[in-house]
Coordinates of C-alpha atoms and ligand atoms in Angstrom, one line a residue:
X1432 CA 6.1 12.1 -34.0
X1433 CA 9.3 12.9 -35.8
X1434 CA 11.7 10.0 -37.2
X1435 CA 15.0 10.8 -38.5
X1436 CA 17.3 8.2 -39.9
X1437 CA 20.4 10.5 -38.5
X1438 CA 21.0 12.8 -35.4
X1439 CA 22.3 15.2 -38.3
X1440 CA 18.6 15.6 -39.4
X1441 CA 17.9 16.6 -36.3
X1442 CA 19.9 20.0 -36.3
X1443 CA 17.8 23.4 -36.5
X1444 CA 14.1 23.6 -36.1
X1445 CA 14.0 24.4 -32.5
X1446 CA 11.1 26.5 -30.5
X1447 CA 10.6 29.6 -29.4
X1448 CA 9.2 30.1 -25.9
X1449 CA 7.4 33.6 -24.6
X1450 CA 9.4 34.8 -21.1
X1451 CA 6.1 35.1 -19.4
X1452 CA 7.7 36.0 -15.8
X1453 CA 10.8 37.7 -16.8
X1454 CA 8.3 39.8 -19.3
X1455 CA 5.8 40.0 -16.9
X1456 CA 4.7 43.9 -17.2
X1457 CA 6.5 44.4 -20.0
X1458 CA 4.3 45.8 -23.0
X1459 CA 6.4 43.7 -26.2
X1460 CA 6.3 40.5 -25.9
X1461 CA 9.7 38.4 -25.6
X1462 CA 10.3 35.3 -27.0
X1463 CA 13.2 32.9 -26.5
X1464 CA 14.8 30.6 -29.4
X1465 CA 15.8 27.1 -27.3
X1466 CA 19.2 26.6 -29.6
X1467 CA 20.0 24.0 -26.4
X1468 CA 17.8 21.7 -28.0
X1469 CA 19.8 21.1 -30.7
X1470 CA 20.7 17.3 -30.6
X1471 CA 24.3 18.8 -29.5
X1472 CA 23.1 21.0 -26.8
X1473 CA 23.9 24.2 -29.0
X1474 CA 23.3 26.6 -31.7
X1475 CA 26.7 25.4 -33.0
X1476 CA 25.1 22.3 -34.3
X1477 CA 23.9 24.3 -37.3
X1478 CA 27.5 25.9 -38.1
X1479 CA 29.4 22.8 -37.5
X1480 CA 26.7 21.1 -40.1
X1481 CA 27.4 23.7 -42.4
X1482 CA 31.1 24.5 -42.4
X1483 CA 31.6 20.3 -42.9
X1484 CA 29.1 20.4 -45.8
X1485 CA 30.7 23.4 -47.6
X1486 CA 34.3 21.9 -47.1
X1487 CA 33.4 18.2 -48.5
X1488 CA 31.6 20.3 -51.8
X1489 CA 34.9 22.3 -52.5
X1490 CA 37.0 18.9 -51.7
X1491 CA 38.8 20.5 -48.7
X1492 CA 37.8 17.3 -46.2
X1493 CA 37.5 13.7 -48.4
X1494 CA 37.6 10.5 -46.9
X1495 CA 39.3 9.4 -43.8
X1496 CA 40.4 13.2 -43.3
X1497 CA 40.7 15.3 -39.7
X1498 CA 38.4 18.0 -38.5
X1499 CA 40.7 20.7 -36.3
X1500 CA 38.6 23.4 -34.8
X1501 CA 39.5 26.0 -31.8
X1502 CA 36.4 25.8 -30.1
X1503 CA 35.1 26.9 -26.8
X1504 CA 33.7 23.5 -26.7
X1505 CA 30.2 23.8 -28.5
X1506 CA 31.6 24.1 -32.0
X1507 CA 33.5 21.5 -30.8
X1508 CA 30.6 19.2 -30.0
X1509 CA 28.3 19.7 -33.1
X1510 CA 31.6 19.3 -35.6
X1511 CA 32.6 15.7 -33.6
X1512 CA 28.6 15.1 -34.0
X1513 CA 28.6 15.3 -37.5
X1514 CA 32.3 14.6 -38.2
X1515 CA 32.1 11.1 -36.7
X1516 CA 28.6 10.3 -38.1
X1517 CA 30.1 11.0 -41.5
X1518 CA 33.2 9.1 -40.7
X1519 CA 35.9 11.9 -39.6
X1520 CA 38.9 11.9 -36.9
X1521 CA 38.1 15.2 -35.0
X1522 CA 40.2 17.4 -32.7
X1523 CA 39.0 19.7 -30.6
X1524 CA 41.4 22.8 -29.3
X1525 CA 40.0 24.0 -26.5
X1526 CA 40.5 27.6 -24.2
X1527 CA 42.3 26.0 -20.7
X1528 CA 39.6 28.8 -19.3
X1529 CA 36.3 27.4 -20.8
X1530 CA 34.6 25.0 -18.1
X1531 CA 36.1 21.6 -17.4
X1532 CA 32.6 20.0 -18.3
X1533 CA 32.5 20.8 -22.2
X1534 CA 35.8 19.4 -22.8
X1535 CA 34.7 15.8 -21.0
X1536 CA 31.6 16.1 -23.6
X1537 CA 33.9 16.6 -26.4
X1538 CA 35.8 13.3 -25.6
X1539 CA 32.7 11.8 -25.1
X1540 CA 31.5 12.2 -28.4
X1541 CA 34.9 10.5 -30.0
X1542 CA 36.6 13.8 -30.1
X1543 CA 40.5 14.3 -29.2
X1544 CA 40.7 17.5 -26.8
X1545 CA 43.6 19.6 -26.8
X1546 CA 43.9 22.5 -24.0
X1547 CA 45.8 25.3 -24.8
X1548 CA 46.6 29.0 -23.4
X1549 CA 43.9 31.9 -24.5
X1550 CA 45.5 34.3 -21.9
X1551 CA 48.6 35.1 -24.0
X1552 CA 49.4 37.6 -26.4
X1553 CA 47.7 36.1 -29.7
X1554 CA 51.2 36.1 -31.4
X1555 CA 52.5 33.7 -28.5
X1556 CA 52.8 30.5 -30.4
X1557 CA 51.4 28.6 -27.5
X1558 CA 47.9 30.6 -27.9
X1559 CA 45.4 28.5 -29.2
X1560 CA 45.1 30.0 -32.6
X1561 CA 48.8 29.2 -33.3
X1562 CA 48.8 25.7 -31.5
X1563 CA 45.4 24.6 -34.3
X1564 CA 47.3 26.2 -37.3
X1565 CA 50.0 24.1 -36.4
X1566 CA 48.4 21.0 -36.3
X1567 CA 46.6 21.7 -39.3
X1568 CA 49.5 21.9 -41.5
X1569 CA 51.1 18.8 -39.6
X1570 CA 48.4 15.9 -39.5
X1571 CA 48.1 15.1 -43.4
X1572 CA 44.4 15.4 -45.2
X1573 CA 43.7 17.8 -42.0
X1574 CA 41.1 20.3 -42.4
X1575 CA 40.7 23.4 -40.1
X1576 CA 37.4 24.5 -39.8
X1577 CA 38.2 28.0 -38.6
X1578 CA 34.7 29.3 -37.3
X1579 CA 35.8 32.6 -36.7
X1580 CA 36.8 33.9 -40.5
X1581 CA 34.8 30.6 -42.4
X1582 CA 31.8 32.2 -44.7
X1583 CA 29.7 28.8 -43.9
X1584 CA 29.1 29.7 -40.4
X1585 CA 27.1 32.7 -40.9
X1586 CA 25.0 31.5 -43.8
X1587 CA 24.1 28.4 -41.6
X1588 CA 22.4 31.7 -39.8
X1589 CA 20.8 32.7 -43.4
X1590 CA 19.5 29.5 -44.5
X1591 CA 18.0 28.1 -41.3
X1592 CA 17.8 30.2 -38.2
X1593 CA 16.5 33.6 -39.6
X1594 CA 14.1 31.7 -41.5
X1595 CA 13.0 29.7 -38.6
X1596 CA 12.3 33.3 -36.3
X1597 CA 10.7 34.4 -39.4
X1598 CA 8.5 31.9 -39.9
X1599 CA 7.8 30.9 -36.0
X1600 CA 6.8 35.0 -35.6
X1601 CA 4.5 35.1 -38.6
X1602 CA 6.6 37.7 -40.1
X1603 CA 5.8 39.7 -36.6
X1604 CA 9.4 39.7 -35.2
X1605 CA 10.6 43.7 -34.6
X1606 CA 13.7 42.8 -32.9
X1607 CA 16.6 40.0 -32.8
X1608 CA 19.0 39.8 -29.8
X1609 CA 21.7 37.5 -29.8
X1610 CA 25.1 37.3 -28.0
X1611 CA 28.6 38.1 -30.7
X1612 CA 31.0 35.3 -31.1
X1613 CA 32.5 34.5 -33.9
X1614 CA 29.5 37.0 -35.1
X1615 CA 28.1 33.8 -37.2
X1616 CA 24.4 33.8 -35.3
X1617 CA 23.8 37.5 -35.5
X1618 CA 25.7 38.2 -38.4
X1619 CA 23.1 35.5 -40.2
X1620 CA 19.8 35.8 -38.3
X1621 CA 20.2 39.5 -38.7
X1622 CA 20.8 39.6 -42.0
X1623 CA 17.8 37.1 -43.1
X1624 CA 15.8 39.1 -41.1
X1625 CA 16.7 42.3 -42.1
X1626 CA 16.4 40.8 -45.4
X1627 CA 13.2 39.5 -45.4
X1628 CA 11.4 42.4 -43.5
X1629 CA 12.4 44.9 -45.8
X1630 CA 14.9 46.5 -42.8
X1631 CA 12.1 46.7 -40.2
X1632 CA 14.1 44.6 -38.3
X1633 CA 16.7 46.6 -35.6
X1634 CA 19.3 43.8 -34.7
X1635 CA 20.6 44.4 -31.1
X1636 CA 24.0 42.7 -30.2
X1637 CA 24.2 41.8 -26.4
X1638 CA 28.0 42.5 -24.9
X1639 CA 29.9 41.1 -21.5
X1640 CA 30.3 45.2 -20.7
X1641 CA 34.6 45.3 -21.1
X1642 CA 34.1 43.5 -24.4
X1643 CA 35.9 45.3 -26.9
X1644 CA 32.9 44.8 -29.6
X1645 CA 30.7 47.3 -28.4
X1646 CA 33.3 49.6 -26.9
X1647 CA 35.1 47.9 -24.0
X1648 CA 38.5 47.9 -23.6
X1649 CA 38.7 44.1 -23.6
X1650 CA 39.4 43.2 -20.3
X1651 CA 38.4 40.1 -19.5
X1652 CA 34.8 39.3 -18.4
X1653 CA 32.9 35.8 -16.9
X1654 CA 30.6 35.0 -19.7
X1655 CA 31.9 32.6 -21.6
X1656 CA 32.4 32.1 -25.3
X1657 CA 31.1 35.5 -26.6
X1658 CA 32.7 39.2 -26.9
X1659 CA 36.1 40.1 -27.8
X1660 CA 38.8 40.0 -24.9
X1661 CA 42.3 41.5 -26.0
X1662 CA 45.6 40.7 -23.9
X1663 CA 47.2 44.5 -23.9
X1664 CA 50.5 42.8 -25.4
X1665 CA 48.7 41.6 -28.1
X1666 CA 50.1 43.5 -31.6
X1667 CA 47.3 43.5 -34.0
X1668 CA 43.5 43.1 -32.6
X1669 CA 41.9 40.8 -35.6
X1670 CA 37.8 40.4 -35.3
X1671 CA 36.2 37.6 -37.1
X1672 CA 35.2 37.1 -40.6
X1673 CA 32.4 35.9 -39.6
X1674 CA 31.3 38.7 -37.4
X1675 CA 29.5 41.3 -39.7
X1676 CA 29.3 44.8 -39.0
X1677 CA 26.7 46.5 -40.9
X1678 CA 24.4 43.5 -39.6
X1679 CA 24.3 44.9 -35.7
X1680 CA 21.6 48.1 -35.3
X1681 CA 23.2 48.3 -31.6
X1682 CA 24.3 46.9 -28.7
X1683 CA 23.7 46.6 -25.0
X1684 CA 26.3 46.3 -22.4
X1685 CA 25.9 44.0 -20.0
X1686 CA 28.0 43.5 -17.0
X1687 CA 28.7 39.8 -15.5
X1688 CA 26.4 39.9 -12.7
X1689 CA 23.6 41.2 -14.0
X1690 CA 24.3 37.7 -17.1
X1691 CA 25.0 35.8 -14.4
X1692 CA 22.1 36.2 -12.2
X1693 CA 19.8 36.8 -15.3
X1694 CA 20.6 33.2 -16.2
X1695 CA 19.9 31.8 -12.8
X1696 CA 16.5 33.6 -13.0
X1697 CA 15.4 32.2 -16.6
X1698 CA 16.6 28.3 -15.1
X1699 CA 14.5 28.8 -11.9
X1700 CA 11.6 31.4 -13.3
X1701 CA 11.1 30.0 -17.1
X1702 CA 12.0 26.2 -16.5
X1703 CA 14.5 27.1 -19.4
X1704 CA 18.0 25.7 -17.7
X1705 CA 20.7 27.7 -20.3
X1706 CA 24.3 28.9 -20.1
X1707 CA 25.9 32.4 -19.3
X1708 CA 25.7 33.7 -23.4
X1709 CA 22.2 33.2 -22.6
X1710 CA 21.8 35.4 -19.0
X1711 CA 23.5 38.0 -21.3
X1712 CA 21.4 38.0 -24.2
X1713 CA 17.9 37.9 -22.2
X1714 CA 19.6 40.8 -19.8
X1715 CA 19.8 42.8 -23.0
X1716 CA 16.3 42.1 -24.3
X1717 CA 14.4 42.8 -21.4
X1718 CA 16.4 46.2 -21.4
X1719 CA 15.1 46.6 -25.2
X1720 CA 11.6 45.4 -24.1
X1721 CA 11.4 48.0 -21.7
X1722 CA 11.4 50.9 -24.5
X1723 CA 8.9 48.9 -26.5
X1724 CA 5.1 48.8 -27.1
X1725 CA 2.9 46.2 -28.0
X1726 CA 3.1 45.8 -31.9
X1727 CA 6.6 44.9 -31.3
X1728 CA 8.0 41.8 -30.8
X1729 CA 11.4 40.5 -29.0
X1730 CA 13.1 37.6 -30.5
X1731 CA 16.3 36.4 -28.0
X1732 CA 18.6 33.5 -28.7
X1733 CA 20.1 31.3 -26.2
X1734 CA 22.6 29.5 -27.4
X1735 CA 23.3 27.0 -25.0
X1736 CA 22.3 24.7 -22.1
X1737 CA 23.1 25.6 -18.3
X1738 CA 24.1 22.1 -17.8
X1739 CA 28.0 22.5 -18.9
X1740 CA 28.1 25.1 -16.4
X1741 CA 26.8 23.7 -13.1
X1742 CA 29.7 23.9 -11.1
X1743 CA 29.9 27.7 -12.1
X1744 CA 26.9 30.2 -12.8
X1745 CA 25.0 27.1 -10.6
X1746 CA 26.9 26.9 -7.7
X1747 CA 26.1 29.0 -5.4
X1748 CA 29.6 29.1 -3.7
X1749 CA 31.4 29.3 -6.7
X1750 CA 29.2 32.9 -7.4
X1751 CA 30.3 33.9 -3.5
X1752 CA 33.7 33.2 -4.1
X1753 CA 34.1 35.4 -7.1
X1754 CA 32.0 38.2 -5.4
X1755 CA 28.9 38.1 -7.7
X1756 CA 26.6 36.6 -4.7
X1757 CA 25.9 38.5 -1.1
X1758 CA 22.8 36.9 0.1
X1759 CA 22.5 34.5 3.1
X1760 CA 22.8 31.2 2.7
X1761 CA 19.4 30.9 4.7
X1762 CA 17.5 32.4 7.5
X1763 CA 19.6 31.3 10.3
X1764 CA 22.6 32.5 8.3
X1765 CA 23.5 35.8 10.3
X1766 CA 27.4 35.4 10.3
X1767 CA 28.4 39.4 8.7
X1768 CA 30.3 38.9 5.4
X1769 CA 33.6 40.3 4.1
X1770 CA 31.4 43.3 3.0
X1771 CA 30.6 44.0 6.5
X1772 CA 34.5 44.9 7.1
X1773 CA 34.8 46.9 4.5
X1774 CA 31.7 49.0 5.5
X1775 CA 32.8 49.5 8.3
X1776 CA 36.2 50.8 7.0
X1777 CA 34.0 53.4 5.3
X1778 CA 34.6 51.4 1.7
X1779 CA 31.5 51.9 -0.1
X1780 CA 31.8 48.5 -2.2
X1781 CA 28.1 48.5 -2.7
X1782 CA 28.5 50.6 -5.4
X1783 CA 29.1 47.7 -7.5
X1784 CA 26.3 45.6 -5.9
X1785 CA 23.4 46.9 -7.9
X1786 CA 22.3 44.6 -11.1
X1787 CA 22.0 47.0 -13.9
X1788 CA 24.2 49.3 -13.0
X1789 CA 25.6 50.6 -16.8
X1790 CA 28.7 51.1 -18.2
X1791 CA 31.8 52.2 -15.3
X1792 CA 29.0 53.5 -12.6
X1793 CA 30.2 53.1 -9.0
X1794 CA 32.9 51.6 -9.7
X1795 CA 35.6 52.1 -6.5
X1796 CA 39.0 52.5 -7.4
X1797 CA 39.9 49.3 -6.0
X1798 CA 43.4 48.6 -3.9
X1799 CA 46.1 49.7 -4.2
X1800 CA 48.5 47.5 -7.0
X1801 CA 51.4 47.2 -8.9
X1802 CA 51.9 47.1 -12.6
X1803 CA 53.8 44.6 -14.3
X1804 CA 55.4 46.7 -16.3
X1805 CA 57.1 48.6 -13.3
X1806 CA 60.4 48.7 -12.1
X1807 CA 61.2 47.5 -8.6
X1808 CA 62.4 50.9 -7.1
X1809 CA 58.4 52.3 -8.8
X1810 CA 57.1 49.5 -7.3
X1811 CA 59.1 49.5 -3.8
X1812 CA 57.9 53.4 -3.4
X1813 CA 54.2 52.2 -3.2
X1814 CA 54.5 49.0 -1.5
X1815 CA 56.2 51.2 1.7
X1816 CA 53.2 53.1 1.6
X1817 CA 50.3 50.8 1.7
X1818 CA 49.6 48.5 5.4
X1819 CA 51.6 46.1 5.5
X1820 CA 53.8 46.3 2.7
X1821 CA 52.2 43.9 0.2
X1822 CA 49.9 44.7 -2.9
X1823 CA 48.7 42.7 -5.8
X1824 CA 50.7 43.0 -9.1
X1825 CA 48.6 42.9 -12.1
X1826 CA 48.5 43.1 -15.8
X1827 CA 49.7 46.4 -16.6
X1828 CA 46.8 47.9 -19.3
X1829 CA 46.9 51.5 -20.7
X1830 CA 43.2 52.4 -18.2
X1831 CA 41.1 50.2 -16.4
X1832 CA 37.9 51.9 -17.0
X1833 CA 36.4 48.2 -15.4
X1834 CA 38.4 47.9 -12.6
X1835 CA 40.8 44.9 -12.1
X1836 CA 39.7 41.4 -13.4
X1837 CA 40.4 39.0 -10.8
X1838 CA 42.1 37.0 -13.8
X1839 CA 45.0 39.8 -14.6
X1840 CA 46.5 39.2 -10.9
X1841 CA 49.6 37.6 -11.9
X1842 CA 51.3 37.9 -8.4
X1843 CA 52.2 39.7 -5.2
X1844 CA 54.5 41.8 -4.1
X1845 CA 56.1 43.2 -0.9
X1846 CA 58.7 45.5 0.3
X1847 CA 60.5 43.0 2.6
X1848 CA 60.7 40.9 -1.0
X1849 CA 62.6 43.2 -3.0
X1850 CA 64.5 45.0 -0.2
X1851 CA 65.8 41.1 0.4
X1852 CA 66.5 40.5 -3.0
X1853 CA 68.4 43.8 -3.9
X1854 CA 70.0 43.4 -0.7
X1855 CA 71.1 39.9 -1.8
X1856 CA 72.5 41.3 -5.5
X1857 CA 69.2 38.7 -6.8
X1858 CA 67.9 42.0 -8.8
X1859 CA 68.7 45.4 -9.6
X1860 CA 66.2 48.4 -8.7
X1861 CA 65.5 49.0 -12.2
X1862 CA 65.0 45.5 -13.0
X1863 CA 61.0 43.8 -13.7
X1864 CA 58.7 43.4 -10.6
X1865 CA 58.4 40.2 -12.1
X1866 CA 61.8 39.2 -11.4
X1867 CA 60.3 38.9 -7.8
X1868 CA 57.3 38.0 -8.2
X1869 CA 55.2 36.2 -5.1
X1870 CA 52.2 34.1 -5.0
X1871 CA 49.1 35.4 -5.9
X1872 CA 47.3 36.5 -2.7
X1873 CA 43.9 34.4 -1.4
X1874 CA 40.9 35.6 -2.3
X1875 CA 37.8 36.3 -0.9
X1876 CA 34.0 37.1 -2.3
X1877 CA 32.4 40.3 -0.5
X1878 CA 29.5 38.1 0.1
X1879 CA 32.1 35.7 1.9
X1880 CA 31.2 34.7 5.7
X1881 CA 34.2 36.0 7.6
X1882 CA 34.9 31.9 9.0
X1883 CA 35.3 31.7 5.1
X1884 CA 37.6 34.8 4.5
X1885 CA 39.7 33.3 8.0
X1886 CA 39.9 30.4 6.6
X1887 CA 41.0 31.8 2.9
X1888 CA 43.8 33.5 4.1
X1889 CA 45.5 30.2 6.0
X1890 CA 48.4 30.3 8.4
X1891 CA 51.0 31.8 6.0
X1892 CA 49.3 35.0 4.5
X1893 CA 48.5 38.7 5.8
X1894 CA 45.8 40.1 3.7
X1895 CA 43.2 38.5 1.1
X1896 CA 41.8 40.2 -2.5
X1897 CA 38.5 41.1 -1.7
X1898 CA 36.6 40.4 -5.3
X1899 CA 32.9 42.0 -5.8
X1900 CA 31.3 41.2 -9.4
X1901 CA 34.9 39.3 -10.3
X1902 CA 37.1 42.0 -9.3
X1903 CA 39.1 43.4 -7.1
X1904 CA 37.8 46.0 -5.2
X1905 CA 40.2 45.8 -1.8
X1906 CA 42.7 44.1 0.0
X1907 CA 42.0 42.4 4.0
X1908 CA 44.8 42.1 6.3
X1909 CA 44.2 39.5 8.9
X1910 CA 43.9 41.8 11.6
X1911 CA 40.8 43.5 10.1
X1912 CA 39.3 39.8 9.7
X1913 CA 40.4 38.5 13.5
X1914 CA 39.6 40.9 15.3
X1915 CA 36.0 41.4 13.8
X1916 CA 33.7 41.9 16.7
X1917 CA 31.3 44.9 14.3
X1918 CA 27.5 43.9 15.0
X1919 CA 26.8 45.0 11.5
X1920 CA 25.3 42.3 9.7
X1921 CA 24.8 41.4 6.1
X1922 CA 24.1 44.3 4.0
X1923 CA 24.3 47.3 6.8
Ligands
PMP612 N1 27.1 31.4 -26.7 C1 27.7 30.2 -26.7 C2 27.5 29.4 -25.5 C3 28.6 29.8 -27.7 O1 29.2 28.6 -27.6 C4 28.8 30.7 -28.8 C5 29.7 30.3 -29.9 N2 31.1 30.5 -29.6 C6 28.1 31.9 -28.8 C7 27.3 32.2 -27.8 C8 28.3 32.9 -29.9 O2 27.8 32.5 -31.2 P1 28.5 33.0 -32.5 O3 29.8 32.3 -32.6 O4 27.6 32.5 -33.6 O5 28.6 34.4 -32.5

């Protein structure tokens, strides 16, 4: 049995298991690196250890200093880990959209959370990049540890975890796949083992599909804490340091069901309970499996544990309400869904149902919406020409090759608004939509039960967002939901 003298010893080392039942009938055989077992609960542990220990050798954290980091909360955990054990004050800057759970971890490990915007232009001083720079050069003998661009965090990658898959496979490993963050895992892994094996090894990136690494436009996407999102105000697009190019063979493009429900399957199938990074990264290396024979052999990282994200990719109603979940609840559960309507409308959302579906296929065109960059007389020529008057307004972006992310709905809008409010001399026809901006409309999953959609909309509103795979694919008016009487049921 192993005895350390401190939970910093225990960082790196962890196993790989073979995906016996997800690879089942696969010819390569795929093994999993458990980076959740890190004393942590991430492969963050071995960055955080190794951006602290670089920064005490060139004197930039001494005694009694601060650790700052802008950390989707596991970077966040291994630096308070190892910060606090070696006698730090820690504070954590966290994304207001990463999950509640890893910020009450942070705290619980002694570090001081602060939430901050991530859905702003990143030259909005609020963003979180400007609120941890700031803080930096306020607290004195502060030291920001700046994952993305900081050389330590890939060669943490070098010297431990590409050794580690080297040695675990006996030199046998063909292929890496790991998820792109800040870039440190695969940028290091890949380059140890590409390194090592005299370039037989192809390094395969794994990519939420509107990520902007592999070629997405950077809409935003349900997987947290890897690929590149970019807000379409935002001036100069900046990729990590620590993300290395010439280190990625390839990637694969996975949209967020197919990580999502890939994650559920390696928790229930595997007994290996990891986060969304994870569903992702396996998604992509069955899909290189597939295209594999037996002399090779899949190496795939999860980075995380599933635990931080149980009231998420684990809850089964939060998948429905987003639209990533259609079945029944359970075999008395007949009640037809939102889907049902719009089958019946002749909407063919199922389209988007399918796991695996690659890049923009089937996509519908989704409702009809207004731009927030568009006047109110543009805006007030659509809105008379959709049922009832009333459409979404969202994040105006150049092309929406992805549809519309539930996330860039800002507001609504309807005629009756703006004709009131020109009326009233409150705004000009060529002023901003957003000078009359409503409440975002409900919304409903297409997997929804239609007492759930009813409910949704309330007493005050008309119509309800229909979401499928997290975005918006139509808009329900009431009547279409109360008068339901269809004898379609689920999946017709
Ligand atoms: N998955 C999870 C859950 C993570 O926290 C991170 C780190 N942000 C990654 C994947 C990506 O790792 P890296 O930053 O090394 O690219």
């Amino acid at each position: 049995m192993t005895v350390h003298e401190s939970v910093v010893d225990a960082i790196g080392g962890t196993p790989l298991f073979r995906l016996a039942r997800l690879g089942a009938g696969l010819a390569a055989p795929v093994y999993a690196k458990a980076e959740f077992l890190n004393i942590g609960g991430s492969v963050k542990d071995r960055a955080a250890l190794s951006m602290v220990l670089a920064a005490e050798r060139d004197g930039l954290l001494r005694p009694g200093g601060t650790i700052i980091e802008a950390t989707s909360g596991n970077t966040g955990i291994g630096l308070t880990i190892v910060g606090r054990q070696r006698g730090y004050r820690v504070i954590a800057c966290v994304s207001d959209r990463s999950a509640a759970e890893k910020s009450d971890i942070l705290r619980a490990y002694g570090a001081e959370v602060v939430l901050a915007p991530t859905a702003v232009p990143a030259e909005d001083p609020d963003h979180l990049f400007n609120v941890v720079r700031r803080l930096a050069e306020e607290i004195p003998g502060a030291w920001l540890a700046n994952q993305y661009d900081n050389p330590a965090n890939p060669d943490a990658h070098v010297r431990t975890t590409g050794p580690e898959v080297w040695e675990q496979t006996g030199g046998r490993v063909t292929h890496f796949v790991a998820g792109v963050g800040t870039g440190g895992t695969i940028s290091g892994t890949g380059a140890f083992l590409k390194k090592a094996s005299g370039g037989g090894v192809t390094v395969i990136g794994a990519d939420p599909e509107s990520s902007s690494y592999a070629g997405g436009d950077g809409s935003p996407y349900f997987v947290e804490s890897i690929g590149h999102f970019l807000h379409p105000d935002t001036a100069e697009d900046r990729w990590p340091e620590s993300y290395h190019r010439e280190a990625v063979d390839r990637f694969e493009r996975i949209p967020d069901r197919e990580s999502l429900l890939t994650a559920r399957r390696l928790a229930r199938e595997e007994g290996l309970l990891a986060g969304p990074s994870s569903g992702t990264a396996v998604a992509a290396a069955l899909r290189v499996a597939r295209r594999l024979g037996p002399e090779d052999l899949v190496v795939v990282l999860l980075p995380d544990s599933g635990r931080s994200y149980l009231s998420k990719l684990y809850s089964d109603d939060w998948l429905r309400r987003w639209g990533f979940l259609e079945e029944p609840r359970g075999a008395e559960d007949t009640e037809p869904t939102v889907r049902a309507v719009l089958d019946a409308a002749g909407f063919h959302a199922g389209a988007v149902a399918g796991v695996g579906t690659g890049p923009g296929a089937g996509r519908p065109g989704g409702p009809v919406t207004v731009a927030s960059d568009a006047s109110l007389a543009e805006a007030l020529a659509v809105l008379r020409a959709v049922p009832g008057g009333i459409a979404p307004v969202v994040l105006a972006r150049p092309a929406r090759p992805y549809g519309i992310s539930a996330t860039e709905v800002l507001g609504s809008l309807s005629a009756a608004a703006v004709e009131r409010a020109v009326a009233e001399g409150r705004a000009a026809p060529d002023g901003p939509v957003t000078s009359v901006l409503g409440p975002a409309l409900p919304t409903v999953g297409v997997g929804q039960p239609l007492s759930e959609a009813r409910e949704a909309l309330g007493p005050g509103q008309d119509a309800a967002l229909v979401l499928a795979d997290g975005r918006a694919v139509a808009l329900v008016h009431r009547s279409a939901l109360g008068s339901w009487a269809g004898s379609v049921g689920r999946g017709a």
